[in-house]
Short mmCIF file of N, CA and C in Angstrom, two decimals:
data_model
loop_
_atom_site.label_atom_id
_atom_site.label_comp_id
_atom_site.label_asym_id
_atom_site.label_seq_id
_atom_site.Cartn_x
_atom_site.Cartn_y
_atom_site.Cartn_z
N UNK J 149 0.83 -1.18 0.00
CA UNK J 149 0.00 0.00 0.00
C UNK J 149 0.88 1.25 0.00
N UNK J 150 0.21 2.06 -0.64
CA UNK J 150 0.87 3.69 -0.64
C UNK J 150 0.38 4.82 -0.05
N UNK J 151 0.82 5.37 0.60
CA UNK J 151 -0.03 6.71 1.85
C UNK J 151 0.10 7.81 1.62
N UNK J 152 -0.29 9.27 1.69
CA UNK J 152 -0.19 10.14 1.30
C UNK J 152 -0.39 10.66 2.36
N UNK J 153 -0.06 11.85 3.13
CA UNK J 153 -0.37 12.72 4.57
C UNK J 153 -0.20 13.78 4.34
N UNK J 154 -1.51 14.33 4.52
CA UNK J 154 -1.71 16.06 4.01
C UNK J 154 -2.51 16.85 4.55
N UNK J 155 -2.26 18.02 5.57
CA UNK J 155 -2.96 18.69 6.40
C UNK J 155 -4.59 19.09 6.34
N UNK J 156 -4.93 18.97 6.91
CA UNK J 156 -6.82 19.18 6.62
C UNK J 156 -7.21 20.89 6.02
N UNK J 157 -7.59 20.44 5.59
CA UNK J 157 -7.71 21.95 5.03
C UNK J 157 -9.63 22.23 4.57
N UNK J 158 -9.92 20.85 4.12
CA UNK J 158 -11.62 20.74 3.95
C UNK J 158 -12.37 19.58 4.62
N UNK J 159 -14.03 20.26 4.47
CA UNK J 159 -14.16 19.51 5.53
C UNK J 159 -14.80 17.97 5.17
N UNK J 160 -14.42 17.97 3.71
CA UNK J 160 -14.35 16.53 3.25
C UNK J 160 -13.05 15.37 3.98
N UNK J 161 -12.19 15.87 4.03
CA UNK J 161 -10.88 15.08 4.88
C UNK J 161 -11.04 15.26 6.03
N UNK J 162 -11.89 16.80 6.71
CA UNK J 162 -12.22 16.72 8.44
C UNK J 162 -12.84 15.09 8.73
N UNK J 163 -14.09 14.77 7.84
CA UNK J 163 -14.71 14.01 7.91
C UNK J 163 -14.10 12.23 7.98
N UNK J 164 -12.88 12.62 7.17
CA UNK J 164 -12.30 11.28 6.87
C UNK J 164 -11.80 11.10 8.35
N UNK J 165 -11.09 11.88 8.74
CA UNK J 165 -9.98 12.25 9.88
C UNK J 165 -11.35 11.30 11.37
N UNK J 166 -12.40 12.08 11.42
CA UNK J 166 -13.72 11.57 11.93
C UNK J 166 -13.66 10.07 11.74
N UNK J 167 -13.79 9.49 10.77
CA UNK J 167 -14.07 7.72 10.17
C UNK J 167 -13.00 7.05 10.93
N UNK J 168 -11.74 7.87 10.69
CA UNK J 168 -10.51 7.08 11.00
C UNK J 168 -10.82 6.68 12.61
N UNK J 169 -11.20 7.74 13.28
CA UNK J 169 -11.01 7.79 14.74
C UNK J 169 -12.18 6.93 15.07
N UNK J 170 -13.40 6.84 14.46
CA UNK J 170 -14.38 6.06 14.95
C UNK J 170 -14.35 4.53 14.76
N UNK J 171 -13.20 4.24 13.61
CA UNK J 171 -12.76 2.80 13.35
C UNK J 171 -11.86 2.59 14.94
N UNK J 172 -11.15 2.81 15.21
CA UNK J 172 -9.88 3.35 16.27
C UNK J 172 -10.08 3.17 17.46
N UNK J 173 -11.02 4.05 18.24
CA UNK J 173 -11.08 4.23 19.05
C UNK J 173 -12.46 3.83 19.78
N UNK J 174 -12.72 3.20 20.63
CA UNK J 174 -14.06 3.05 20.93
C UNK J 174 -13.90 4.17 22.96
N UNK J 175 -15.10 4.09 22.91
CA UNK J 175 -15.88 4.61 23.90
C UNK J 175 -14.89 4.15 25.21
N UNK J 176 -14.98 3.08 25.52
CA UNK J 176 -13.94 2.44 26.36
C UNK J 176 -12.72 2.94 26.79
N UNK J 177 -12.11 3.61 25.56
CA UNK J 177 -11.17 4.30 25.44
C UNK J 177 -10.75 5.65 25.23
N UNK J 178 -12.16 5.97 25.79
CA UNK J 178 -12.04 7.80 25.86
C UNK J 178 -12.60 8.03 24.99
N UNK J 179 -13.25 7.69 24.22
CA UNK J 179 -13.55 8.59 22.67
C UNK J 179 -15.15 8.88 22.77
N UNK J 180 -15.12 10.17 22.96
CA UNK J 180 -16.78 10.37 23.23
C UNK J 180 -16.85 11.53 21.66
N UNK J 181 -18.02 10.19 21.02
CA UNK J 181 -18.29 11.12 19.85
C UNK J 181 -19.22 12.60 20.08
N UNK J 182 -19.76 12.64 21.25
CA UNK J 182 -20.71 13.80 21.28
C UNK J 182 -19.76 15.10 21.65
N UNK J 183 -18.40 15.16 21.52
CA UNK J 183 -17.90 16.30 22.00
C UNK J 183 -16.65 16.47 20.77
N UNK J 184 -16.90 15.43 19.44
CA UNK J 184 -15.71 15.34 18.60
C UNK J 184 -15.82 16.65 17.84
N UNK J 185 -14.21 17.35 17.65
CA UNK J 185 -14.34 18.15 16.88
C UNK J 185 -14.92 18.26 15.56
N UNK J 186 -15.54 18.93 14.53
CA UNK J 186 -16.15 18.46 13.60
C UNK J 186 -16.15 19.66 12.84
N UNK J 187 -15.17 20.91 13.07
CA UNK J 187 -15.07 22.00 12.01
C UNK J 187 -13.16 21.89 12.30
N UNK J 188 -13.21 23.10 10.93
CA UNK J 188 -11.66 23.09 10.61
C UNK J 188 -11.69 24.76 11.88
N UNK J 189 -10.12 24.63 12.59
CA UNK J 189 -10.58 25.51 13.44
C UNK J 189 -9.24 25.92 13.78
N UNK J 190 -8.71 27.31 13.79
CA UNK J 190 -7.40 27.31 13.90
C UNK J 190 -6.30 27.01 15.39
N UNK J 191 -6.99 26.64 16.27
CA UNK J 191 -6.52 26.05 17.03
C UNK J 191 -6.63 25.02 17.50
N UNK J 192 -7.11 24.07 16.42
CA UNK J 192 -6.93 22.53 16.30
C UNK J 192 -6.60 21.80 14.95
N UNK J 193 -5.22 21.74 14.47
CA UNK J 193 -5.28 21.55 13.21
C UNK J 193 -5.42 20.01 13.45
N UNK J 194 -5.25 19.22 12.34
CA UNK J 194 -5.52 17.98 11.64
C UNK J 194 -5.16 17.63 10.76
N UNK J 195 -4.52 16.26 10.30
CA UNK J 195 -4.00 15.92 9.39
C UNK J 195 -4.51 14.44 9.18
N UNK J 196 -4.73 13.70 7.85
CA UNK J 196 -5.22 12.67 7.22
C UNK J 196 -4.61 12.21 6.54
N UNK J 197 -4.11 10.81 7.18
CA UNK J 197 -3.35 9.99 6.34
C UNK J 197 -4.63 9.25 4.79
N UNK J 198 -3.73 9.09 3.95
CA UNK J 198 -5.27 8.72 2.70
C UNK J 198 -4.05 6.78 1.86
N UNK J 199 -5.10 6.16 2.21
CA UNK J 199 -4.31 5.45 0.90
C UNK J 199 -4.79 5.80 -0.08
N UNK J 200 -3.62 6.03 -1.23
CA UNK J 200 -3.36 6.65 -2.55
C UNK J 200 -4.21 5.92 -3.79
N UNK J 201 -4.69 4.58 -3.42
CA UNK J 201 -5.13 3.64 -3.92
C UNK J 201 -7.01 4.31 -4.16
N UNK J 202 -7.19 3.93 -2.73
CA UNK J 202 -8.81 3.86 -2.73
C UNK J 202 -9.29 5.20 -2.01
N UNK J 203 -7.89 6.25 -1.64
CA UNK J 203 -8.62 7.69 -0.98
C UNK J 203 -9.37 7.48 0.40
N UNK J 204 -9.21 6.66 0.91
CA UNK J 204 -9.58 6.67 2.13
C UNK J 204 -8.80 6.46 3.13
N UNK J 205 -9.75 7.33 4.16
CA UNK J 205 -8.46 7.68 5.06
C UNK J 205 -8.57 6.21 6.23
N UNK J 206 -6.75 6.29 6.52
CA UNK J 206 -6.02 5.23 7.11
C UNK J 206 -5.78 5.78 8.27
N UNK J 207 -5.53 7.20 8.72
CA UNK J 207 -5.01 7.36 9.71
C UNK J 207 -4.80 8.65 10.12
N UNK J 208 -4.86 9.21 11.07
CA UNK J 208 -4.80 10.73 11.70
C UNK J 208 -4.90 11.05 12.59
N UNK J 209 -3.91 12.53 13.07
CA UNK J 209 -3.50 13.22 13.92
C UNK J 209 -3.91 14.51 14.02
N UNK J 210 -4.12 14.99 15.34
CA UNK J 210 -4.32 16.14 15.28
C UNK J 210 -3.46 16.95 16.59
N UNK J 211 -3.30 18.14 16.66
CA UNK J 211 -2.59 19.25 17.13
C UNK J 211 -3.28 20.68 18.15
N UNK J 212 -3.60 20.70 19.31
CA UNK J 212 -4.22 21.83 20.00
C UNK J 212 -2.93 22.57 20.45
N UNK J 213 -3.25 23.88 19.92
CA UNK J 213 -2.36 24.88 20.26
C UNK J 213 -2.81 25.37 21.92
N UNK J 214 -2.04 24.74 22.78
CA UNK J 214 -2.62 25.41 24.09
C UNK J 214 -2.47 26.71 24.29
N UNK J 215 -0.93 27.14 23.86
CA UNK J 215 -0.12 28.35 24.06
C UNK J 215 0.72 29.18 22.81
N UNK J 216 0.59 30.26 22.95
CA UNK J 216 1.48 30.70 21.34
C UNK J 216 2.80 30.04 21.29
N UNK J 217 3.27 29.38 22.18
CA UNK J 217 4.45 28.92 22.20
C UNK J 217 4.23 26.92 21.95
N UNK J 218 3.29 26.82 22.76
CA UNK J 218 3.24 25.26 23.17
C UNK J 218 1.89 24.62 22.08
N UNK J 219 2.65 23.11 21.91
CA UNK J 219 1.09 22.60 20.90
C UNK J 219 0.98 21.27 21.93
N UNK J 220 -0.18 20.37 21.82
CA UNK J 220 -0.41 19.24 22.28
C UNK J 220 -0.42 18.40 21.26
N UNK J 221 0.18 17.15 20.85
CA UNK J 221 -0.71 16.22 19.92
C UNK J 221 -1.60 15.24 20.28
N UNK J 222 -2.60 15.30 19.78
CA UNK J 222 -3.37 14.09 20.49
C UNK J 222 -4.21 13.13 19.48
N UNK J 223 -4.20 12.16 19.40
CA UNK J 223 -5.48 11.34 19.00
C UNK J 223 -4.37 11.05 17.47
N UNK J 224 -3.29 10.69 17.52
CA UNK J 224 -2.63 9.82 16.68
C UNK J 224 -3.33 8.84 16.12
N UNK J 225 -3.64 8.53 15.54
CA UNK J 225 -5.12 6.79 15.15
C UNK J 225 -4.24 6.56 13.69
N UNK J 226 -3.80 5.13 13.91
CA UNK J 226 -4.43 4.02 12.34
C UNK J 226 -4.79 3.03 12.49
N UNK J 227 -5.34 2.72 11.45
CA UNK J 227 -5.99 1.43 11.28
C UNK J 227 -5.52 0.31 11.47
N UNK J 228 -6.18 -0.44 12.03
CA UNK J 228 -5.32 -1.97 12.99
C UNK J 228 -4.93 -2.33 11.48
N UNK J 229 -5.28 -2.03 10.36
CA UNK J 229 -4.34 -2.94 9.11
C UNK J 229 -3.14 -1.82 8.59
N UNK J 230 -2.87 -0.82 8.69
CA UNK J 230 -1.79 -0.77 8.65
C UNK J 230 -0.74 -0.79 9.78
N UNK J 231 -1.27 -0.98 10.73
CA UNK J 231 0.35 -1.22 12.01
C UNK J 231 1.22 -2.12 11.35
N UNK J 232 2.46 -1.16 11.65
CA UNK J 232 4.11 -1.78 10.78
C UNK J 232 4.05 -1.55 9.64
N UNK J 233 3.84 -0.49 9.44
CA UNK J 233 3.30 -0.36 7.69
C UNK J 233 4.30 1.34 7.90
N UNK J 234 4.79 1.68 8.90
CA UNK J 234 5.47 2.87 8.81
C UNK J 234 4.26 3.97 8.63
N UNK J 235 2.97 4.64 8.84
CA UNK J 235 2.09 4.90 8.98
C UNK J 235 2.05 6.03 9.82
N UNK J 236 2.19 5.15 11.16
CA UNK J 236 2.30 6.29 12.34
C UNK J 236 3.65 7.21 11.97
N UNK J 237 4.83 6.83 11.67
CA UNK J 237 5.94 7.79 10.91
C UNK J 237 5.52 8.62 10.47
N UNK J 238 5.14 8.31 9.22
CA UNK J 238 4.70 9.37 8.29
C UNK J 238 3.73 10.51 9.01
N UNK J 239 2.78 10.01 9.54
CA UNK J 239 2.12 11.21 10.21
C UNK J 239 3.07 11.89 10.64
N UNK J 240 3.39 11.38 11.83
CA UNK J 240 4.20 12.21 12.52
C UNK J 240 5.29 13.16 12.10
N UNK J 241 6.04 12.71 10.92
CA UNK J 241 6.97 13.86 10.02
C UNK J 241 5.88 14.85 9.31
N UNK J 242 5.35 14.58 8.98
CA UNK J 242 4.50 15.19 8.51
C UNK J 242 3.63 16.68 9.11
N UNK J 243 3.32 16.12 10.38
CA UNK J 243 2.83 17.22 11.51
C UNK J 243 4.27 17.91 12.11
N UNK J 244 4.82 17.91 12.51
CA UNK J 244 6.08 17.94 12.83
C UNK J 244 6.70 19.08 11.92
N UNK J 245 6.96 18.29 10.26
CA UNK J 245 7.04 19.53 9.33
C UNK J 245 6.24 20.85 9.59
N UNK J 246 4.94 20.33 9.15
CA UNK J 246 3.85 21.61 8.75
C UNK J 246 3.92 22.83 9.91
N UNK J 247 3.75 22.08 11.20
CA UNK J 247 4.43 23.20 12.37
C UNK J 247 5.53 23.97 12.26
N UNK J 248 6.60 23.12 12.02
CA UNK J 248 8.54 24.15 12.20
C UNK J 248 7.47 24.90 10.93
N UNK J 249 7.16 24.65 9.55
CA UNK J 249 7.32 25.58 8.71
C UNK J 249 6.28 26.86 8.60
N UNK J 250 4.81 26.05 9.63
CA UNK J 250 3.92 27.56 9.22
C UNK J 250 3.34 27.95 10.35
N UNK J 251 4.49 27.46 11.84
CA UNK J 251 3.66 28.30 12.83
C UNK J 251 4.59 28.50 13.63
N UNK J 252 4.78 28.85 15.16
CA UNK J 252 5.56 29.87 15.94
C UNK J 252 5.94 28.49 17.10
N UNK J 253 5.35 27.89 16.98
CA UNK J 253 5.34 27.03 17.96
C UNK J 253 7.15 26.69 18.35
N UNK J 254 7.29 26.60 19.80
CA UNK J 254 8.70 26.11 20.05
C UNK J 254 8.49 24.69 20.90
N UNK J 255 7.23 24.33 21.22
CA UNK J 255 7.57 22.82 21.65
C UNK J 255 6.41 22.08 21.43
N UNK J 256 6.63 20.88 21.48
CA UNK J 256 5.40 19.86 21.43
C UNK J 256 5.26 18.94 22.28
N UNK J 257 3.80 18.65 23.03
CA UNK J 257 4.05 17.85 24.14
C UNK J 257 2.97 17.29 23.79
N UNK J 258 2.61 15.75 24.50
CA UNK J 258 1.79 14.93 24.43
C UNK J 258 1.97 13.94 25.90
N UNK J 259 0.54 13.13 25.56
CA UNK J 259 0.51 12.16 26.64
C UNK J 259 0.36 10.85 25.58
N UNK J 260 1.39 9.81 26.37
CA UNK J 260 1.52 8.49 25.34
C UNK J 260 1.37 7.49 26.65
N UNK J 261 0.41 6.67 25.98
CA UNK J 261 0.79 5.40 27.17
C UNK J 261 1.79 4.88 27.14
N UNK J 262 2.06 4.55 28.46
CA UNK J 262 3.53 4.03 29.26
C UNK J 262 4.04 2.62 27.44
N UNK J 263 3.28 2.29 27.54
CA UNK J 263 4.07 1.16 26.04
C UNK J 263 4.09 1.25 25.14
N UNK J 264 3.93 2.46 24.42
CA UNK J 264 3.74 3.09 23.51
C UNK J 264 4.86 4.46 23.39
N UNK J 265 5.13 4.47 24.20
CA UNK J 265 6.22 5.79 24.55
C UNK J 265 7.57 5.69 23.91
N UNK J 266 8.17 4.74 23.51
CA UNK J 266 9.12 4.31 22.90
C UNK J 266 9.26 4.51 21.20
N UNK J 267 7.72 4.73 21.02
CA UNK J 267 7.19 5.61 19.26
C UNK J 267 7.44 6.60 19.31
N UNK J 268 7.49 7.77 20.19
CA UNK J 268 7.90 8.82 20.48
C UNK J 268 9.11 9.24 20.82
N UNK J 269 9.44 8.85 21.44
CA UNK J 269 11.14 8.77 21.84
C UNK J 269 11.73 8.49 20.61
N UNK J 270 11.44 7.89 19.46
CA UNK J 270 11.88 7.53 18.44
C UNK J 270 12.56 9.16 17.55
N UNK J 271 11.09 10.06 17.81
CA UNK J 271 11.60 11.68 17.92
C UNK J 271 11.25 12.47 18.14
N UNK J 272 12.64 12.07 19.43
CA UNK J 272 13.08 13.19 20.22
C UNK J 272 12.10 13.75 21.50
N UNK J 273 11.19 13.23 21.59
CA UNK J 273 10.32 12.95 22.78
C UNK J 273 11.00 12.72 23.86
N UNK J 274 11.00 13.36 25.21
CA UNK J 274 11.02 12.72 26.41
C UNK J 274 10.44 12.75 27.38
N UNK J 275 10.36 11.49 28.51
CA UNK J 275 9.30 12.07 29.38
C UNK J 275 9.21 12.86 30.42
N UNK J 276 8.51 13.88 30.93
CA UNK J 276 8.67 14.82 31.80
C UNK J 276 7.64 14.20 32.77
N UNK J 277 8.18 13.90 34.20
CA UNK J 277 7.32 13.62 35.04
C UNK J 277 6.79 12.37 35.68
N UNK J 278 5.76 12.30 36.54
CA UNK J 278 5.74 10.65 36.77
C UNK J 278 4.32 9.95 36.06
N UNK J 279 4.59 8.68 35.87
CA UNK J 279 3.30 7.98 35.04
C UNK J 279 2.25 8.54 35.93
N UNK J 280 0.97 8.31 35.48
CA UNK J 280 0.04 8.57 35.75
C UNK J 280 -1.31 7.15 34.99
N UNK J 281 -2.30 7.52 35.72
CA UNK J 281 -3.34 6.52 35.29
C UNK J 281 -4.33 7.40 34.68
N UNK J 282 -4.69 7.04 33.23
CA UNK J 282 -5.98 7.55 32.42
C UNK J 282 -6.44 6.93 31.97
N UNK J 283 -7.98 6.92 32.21
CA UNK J 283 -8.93 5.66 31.90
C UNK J 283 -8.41 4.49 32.07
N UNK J 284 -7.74 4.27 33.35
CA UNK J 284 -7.15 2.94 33.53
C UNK J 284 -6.02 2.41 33.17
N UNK J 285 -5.42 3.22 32.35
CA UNK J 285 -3.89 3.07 31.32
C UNK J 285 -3.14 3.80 31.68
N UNK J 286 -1.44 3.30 32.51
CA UNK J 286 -0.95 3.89 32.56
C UNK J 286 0.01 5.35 30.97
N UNK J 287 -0.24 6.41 31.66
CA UNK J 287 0.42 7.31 30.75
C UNK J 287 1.33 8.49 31.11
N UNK J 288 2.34 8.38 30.30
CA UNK J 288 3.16 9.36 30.98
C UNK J 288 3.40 10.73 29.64
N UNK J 289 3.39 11.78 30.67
CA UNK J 289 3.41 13.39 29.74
C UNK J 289 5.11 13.09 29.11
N UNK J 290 4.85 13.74 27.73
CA UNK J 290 6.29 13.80 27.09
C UNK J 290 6.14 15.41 26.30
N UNK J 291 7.27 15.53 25.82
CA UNK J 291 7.80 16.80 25.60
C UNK J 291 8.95 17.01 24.27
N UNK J 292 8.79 17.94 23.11
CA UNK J 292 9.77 17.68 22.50
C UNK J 292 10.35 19.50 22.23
N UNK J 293 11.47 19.76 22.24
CA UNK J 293 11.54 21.17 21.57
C UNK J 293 11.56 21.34 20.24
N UNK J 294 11.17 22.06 19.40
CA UNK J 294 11.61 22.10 18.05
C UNK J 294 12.68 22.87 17.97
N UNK J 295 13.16 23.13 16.59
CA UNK J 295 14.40 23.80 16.29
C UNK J 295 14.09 24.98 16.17
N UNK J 296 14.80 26.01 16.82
CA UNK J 296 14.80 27.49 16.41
C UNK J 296 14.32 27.70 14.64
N UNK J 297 13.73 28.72 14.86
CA UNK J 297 13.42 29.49 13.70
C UNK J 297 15.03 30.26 12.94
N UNK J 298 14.76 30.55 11.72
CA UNK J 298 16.11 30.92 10.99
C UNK J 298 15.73 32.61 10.57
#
């Protein structure tokens, strides 16, 4: 399969970004559809992974700007058929890019569960602080700086 990852910009891919997370994530696991974002909004961007094949989306991330300085990422999702498919990567360079290049931001922080944290650390993530329990899963806060502006 072939992937394509490209920032949300309409709200035809908002929607995909939506599918992905409702394949993904169930209720169990935090995901309450009655409070899901569902417009393009500048302090929550989004990005949609698409296979190139059939245009549907595989996978997506999104970004809350808490602070003019600070972003959160949250709600990383793919599809149980592409895990190991390099997927979650791609997002992640991807968001990562689009930030250093079109916003002010100097760091990025997230919460990753404790076994999962090692995807992150991959870059440049570390963890700040002690685990914690959410919805039953341990998770610990991580932190990355970006590179100065030129």
């Amino acid at each position: 399969m072939s992937y394509i990852v490209r920032f949300v910009e309409t709200p035809e891919d908002l929607a995909k970004c939506h599918d992905v997370r409702l394949k993904v994530f169930s209720d169990e696991q935090g995901y309450d559809r009655s409070v899901e974002i569902d417009e393009i909004d500048s302090e929550c961007l989004h990005w949609v992974a698409l296979d190139t094949t059939t245009n549907q989306g595989v996978g997506t991330a999104r970004l809350y700007k808490y602070s003019p300085t600070v972003g959160k990422v949250g709600r990383v999702a793919v599809l149980s058929s592409t895990r190991g498919s390099g997927l979650g990567r791609l997002i992640m360079e991807a968001l990562e890019k689009y930030i250093i290049e079109h916003t002010d931001l100097e760091k990025l922080a997230l919460s990753s569960q404790v076994p999962r944290k090692g995807f992150y650390e991959k870059f440049g993530y570390k963890a700040s602080g002690e685990e914690y329990l959410d919805e039953g899963q341990p998770h610990i806060y991580m932190e990355k700086m970006l590179p100065a502006k030129k």
